[in-house]
Each structure stands twice: as C-alpha cells, then as structure tokens.
Tab-separated table of N, CA and C in Angstrom:
chain	number	residue	atom	x	y	z
A	6	MET	N	58.364	-10.465	-9.118
A	6	MET	CA	58.782	-11.328	-10.215
A	6	MET	C	57.960	-12.773	-9.793
A	7	LYS	N	57.452	-13.414	-11.190
A	7	LYS	CA	56.622	-14.371	-10.424
A	7	LYS	C	57.976	-15.739	-11.827
A	8	PHE	N	57.920	-16.877	-11.368
A	8	PHE	CA	58.404	-17.885	-11.522
A	8	PHE	C	57.366	-18.755	-12.114
A	9	ILE	N	57.025	-19.340	-13.067
A	9	ILE	CA	55.984	-20.603	-13.476
A	9	ILE	C	56.806	-21.576	-13.932
A	10	GLU	N	57.310	-22.232	-13.344
A	10	GLU	CA	57.746	-23.811	-13.138
A	10	GLU	C	56.919	-24.896	-13.653
A	11	PHE	N	57.594	-25.947	-14.906
A	11	PHE	CA	57.134	-27.372	-14.507
A	11	PHE	C	58.018	-28.284	-14.668
A	12	GLY	N	57.848	-28.964	-14.017
A	12	GLY	CA	58.832	-30.260	-13.820
A	12	GLY	C	59.078	-31.002	-12.496
A	13	ILE	N	59.987	-31.788	-12.151
A	13	ILE	CA	60.285	-32.525	-11.113
A	13	ILE	C	61.403	-32.167	-9.971
A	14	GLY	N	60.614	-31.959	-9.458
A	14	GLY	CA	61.598	-31.554	-8.040
A	14	GLY	C	60.919	-30.713	-6.924
A	15	ASN	N	60.326	-30.398	-7.411
A	15	ASN	CA	59.155	-29.191	-6.774
A	15	ASN	C	58.164	-29.815	-5.986
A	16	THR	N	57.135	-28.514	-4.905
A	16	THR	CA	55.981	-29.780	-4.524
A	16	THR	C	54.968	-30.158	-5.628
A	17	TRP	N	55.038	-28.926	-6.707
A	17	TRP	CA	53.904	-29.247	-7.498
A	17	TRP	C	54.575	-29.797	-8.915
A	18	LEU	N	54.218	-30.367	-9.458
A	18	LEU	CA	54.740	-30.360	-11.176
A	18	LEU	C	54.033	-29.386	-11.667
A	19	VAL	N	53.744	-28.122	-11.612
A	19	VAL	CA	53.506	-27.166	-12.232
A	19	VAL	C	53.192	-26.309	-11.097
A	20	ARG	N	53.954	-25.022	-10.867
A	20	ARG	CA	54.152	-24.391	-9.243
A	20	ARG	C	54.377	-22.611	-10.108
A	21	THR	N	53.411	-21.372	-9.355
A	21	THR	CA	53.729	-20.669	-9.726
A	21	THR	C	54.486	-20.068	-8.278
A	22	GLU	N	56.089	-19.855	-8.262
A	22	GLU	CA	56.306	-18.947	-7.115
A	22	GLU	C	56.271	-17.447	-7.495
A	23	THR	N	55.989	-16.701	-6.036
A	23	THR	CA	56.002	-15.216	-6.313
A	23	THR	C	57.226	-15.122	-5.476
A	24	GLU	N	58.215	-13.839	-6.013
A	24	GLU	CA	58.791	-13.121	-5.295
A	24	GLU	C	58.925	-11.886	-4.633
A	25	LEU	N	58.080	-11.157	-3.974
A	25	LEU	CA	57.756	-9.862	-3.402
A	25	LEU	C	59.173	-8.681	-3.006
A	26	GLU	N	58.978	-7.526	-3.899
A	26	GLU	CA	60.059	-6.751	-3.542
A	26	GLU	C	60.837	-6.795	-1.946
A	27	ASP	N	60.316	-7.221	-1.110
A	27	ASP	CA	61.475	-7.199	0.084
A	27	ASP	C	61.677	-8.383	0.670
A	28	GLY	N	61.879	-9.538	-0.441
A	28	GLY	CA	62.897	-10.740	-0.691
A	28	GLY	C	62.253	-12.162	-0.515
A	29	THR	N	60.720	-12.149	0.374
A	29	THR	CA	59.912	-12.634	0.702
A	29	THR	C	59.620	-13.851	-0.159
A	30	GLU	N	59.271	-15.102	-0.403
A	30	GLU	CA	58.856	-15.262	-1.466
A	30	GLU	C	57.642	-16.624	-0.944
A	31	TYR	N	56.805	-16.707	-1.936
A	31	TYR	CA	55.646	-17.919	-1.639
A	31	TYR	C	55.485	-18.328	-3.044
A	32	GLU	N	54.999	-19.859	-2.708
A	32	GLU	CA	54.584	-20.542	-4.115
A	32	GLU	C	53.037	-21.391	-3.923
A	33	GLN	N	52.629	-21.268	-5.326
A	33	GLN	CA	51.235	-21.751	-4.993
A	33	GLN	C	50.915	-22.536	-6.485
A	34	LYS	N	50.056	-23.560	-6.348
A	34	LYS	CA	50.098	-24.610	-6.889
A	34	LYS	C	49.372	-24.090	-8.521
A	35	GLY	N	49.993	-24.365	-9.484
A	35	GLY	CA	49.352	-24.360	-10.952
A	35	GLY	C	49.674	-22.652	-11.269
A	36	ILE	N	49.548	-22.191	-12.547
A	36	ILE	CA	49.619	-21.051	-13.079
A	36	ILE	C	48.849	-19.592	-12.424
A	37	VAL	N	49.225	-19.063	-12.133
A	37	VAL	CA	48.650	-17.360	-11.203
A	37	VAL	C	48.674	-16.545	-12.123
A	38	GLY	N	47.924	-16.022	-12.459
A	38	GLY	CA	48.586	-14.741	-13.680
A	38	GLY	C	48.253	-13.895	-12.181
A	39	PRO	N	48.100	-12.619	-13.034
A	39	PRO	CA	48.297	-12.150	-14.546
A	39	PRO	C	50.205	-11.999	-14.575
A	40	LEU	N	50.136	-12.634	-15.951
A	40	LEU	CA	51.593	-12.649	-16.400
A	40	LEU	C	51.958	-11.990	-17.397
A	41	LYS	N	53.249	-11.469	-17.329
A	41	LYS	CA	53.706	-10.253	-18.265
A	41	LYS	C	55.686	-11.187	-19.028
A	42	PHE	N	55.619	-11.609	-19.955
A	42	PHE	CA	56.834	-12.286	-20.453
A	42	PHE	C	57.895	-11.622	-20.071
A	43	HIS	N	58.929	-12.553	-19.927
A	43	HIS	CA	60.284	-12.500	-18.865
A	43	HIS	C	61.714	-12.936	-19.937
A	44	SER	N	61.053	-13.881	-19.445
A	44	SER	CA	62.259	-14.971	-20.255
A	44	SER	C	61.868	-16.119	-19.683
A	45	LEU	N	62.874	-17.493	-20.904
A	45	LEU	CA	62.582	-18.592	-20.061
A	45	LEU	C	63.479	-19.502	-20.037
A	46	TYR	N	63.560	-20.379	-19.089
A	46	TYR	CA	65.224	-21.350	-18.469
A	46	TYR	C	64.514	-22.273	-18.047
A	47	ILE	N	65.500	-23.122	-18.221
A	47	ILE	CA	65.976	-24.704	-17.683
A	47	ILE	C	66.902	-24.534	-16.826
A	48	ARG	N	66.095	-25.471	-15.470
A	48	ARG	CA	67.020	-25.367	-14.651
A	48	ARG	C	67.522	-26.970	-14.312
A	49	ILE	N	68.292	-27.229	-13.668
A	49	ILE	CA	69.170	-28.844	-13.858
A	49	ILE	C	69.898	-28.999	-12.451
A	50	TRP	N	69.134	-29.170	-10.917
A	50	TRP	CA	69.902	-29.339	-10.015
A	50	TRP	C	70.107	-30.254	-9.549
A	51	ILE	N	71.197	-31.184	-9.941
A	51	ILE	CA	71.620	-32.461	-9.436
A	51	ILE	C	72.842	-32.262	-8.109
A	52	ASP	N	72.546	-32.563	-6.893
A	52	ASP	CA	73.374	-32.709	-5.742
A	52	ASP	C	73.411	-31.520	-5.673
A	53	LYS	N	74.368	-30.656	-5.363
A	53	LYS	CA	74.423	-29.272	-4.723
A	53	LYS	C	74.960	-28.352	-5.677
A	54	THR	N	74.835	-28.691	-7.233
A	54	THR	CA	74.960	-27.809	-7.952
A	54	THR	C	73.954	-27.638	-8.992
A	55	VAL	N	73.493	-25.965	-9.387
A	55	VAL	CA	72.075	-26.069	-10.100
A	55	VAL	C	73.104	-25.590	-11.663
A	56	PHE	N	72.735	-26.038	-12.811
A	56	PHE	CA	72.783	-25.293	-13.902
A	56	PHE	C	71.547	-24.320	-14.458
A	57	ILE	N	71.913	-23.152	-14.812
A	57	ILE	CA	70.546	-22.501	-15.604
A	57	ILE	C	70.491	-22.259	-16.383
A	58	PHE	N	70.225	-22.550	-17.913
A	58	PHE	CA	70.361	-21.782	-19.091
A	58	PHE	C	69.044	-21.465	-19.562
A	59	ASP	N	69.254	-19.609	-19.529
A	59	ASP	CA	68.216	-18.861	-19.223
A	59	ASP	C	68.032	-17.880	-20.465
A	60	SER	N	67.192	-17.117	-21.372
A	60	SER	CA	66.908	-16.947	-22.572
A	60	SER	C	67.920	-15.437	-22.534
A	61	LYS	N	67.507	-14.856	-21.147
A	61	LYS	CA	67.960	-13.551	-21.137
A	61	LYS	C	69.524	-13.405	-20.971
A	62	GLU	N	69.668	-14.214	-19.661
A	62	GLU	CA	71.355	-14.166	-18.996
A	62	GLU	C	71.853	-15.147	-18.878
A	63	CYS	N	71.652	-16.039	-20.548
A	63	CYS	CA	72.656	-16.649	-21.156
A	63	CYS	C	72.475	-18.601	-20.268
A	64	PHE	N	74.396	-18.492	-19.611
A	64	PHE	CA	74.175	-19.887	-18.381
A	64	PHE	C	74.668	-19.329	-17.237
A	65	LYS	N	74.290	-20.097	-16.186
A	65	LYS	CA	74.550	-20.054	-14.707
A	65	LYS	C	74.924	-20.878	-13.839
A	66	ARG	N	75.615	-21.258	-13.287
A	66	ARG	CA	76.010	-22.383	-12.413
A	66	ARG	C	76.384	-21.621	-11.356
A	67	MET	N	75.527	-22.800	-10.443
A	67	MET	CA	75.188	-22.103	-8.691
A	67	MET	C	75.539	-23.719	-7.697
A	68	LYS	N	76.011	-23.074	-6.466
A	68	LYS	CA	76.327	-24.344	-5.742
A	68	LYS	C	75.269	-23.859	-4.545
A	69	LYS	N	74.836	-24.911	-3.719
A	69	LYS	CA	74.032	-24.611	-3.012
A	69	LYS	C	74.011	-25.721	-1.874
A	70	LYS	N	73.428	-25.335	-0.808
A	70	LYS	CA	74.082	-25.789	0.204
A	70	LYS	C	73.005	-27.214	0.433
A	71	ARG	N	72.005	-27.308	-0.001
A	71	ARG	CA	71.881	-28.657	0.127
A	71	ARG	C	71.769	-29.480	-1.242
A	72	ARG	N	71.350	-30.684	-1.164
A	72	ARG	CA	71.162	-32.313	-1.910
A	72	ARG	C	69.987	-32.044	-2.044
A	73	LYS	N	69.903	-31.850	-4.063
A	73	LYS	CA	68.166	-31.924	-4.709
A	73	LYS	C	68.488	-32.473	-6.146
A	74	PHE	N	67.864	-33.141	-6.560
A	74	PHE	CA	67.692	-33.578	-8.017
A	74	PHE	C	66.390	-32.612	-8.660
A	75	LYS	N	66.530	-31.832	-9.063
A	75	LYS	CA	64.898	-31.266	-10.054
A	75	LYS	C	65.571	-30.785	-11.621
A	76	LEU	N	64.390	-30.930	-12.088
A	76	LEU	CA	65.184	-30.793	-13.240
A	76	LEU	C	63.269	-29.896	-14.275
A	77	ILE	N	63.530	-28.534	-13.958
A	77	ILE	CA	62.093	-27.831	-14.545
A	77	ILE	C	62.670	-26.835	-16.127
A	78	ILE	N	61.349	-26.993	-15.813
A	78	ILE	CA	61.219	-25.702	-17.344
A	78	ILE	C	60.490	-24.597	-17.099
A	79	GLY	N	60.515	-23.231	-17.172
A	79	GLY	CA	60.083	-22.070	-16.417
A	79	GLY	C	59.705	-20.914	-17.127
A	80	MET	N	59.424	-20.377	-17.002
A	80	MET	CA	59.257	-18.783	-17.271
A	80	MET	C	59.263	-17.836	-16.390
A	81	THR	N	59.787	-16.360	-16.541
A	81	THR	CA	59.960	-15.444	-15.422
A	81	THR	C	59.087	-14.852	-15.879
A	82	SER	N	58.198	-13.925	-15.298
A	82	SER	CA	57.379	-13.038	-15.496
A	82	SER	C	57.332	-11.680	-14.251
A	83	ARG	N	57.283	-10.528	-14.952
A	83	ARG	CA	57.534	-9.215	-13.882
A	83	ARG	C	56.055	-8.901	-13.622
C-alpha cells in the first residue's frame, strides 16, 4: 500500500510512503506512481495523540509513544 501525503511534520512537504507485505516501509520524496485510489484522509498528530479522519474508515484515534506535531492530508493507494 502507498500513502501519498502533503503537509507539515514529515521529512518532506510531499512524500510517498510505501508499505510492503512483510511489514517493512520506506519513504520517497514527491509522488511516486503507479497510483490506484483507495481513500483520502486527514491526520492530525498533537503530542502523543493522532486523530485520523478517513473517507473509508471514518474516524480513528490512536496513541503513539513519541511526541510530534503533524498536519497531513493524504491519499492511500493499493
């Protein structure tokens, strides 16, 4: 699965994160194709809490161990 993200808090303003079937992941600068649209999301990460508003999965709230601030608009691709 690929995650194409635009926003502040990541390494680059626009990036593609690719998650492989074995659980490993890597990121690349810019938009890397091919893309097959799956869903849109907004991720707001404040301190250790992450709020995710997803067009397919609705709303999720997660806790993380590290402290961050991120404001991301993204798209998932299969």
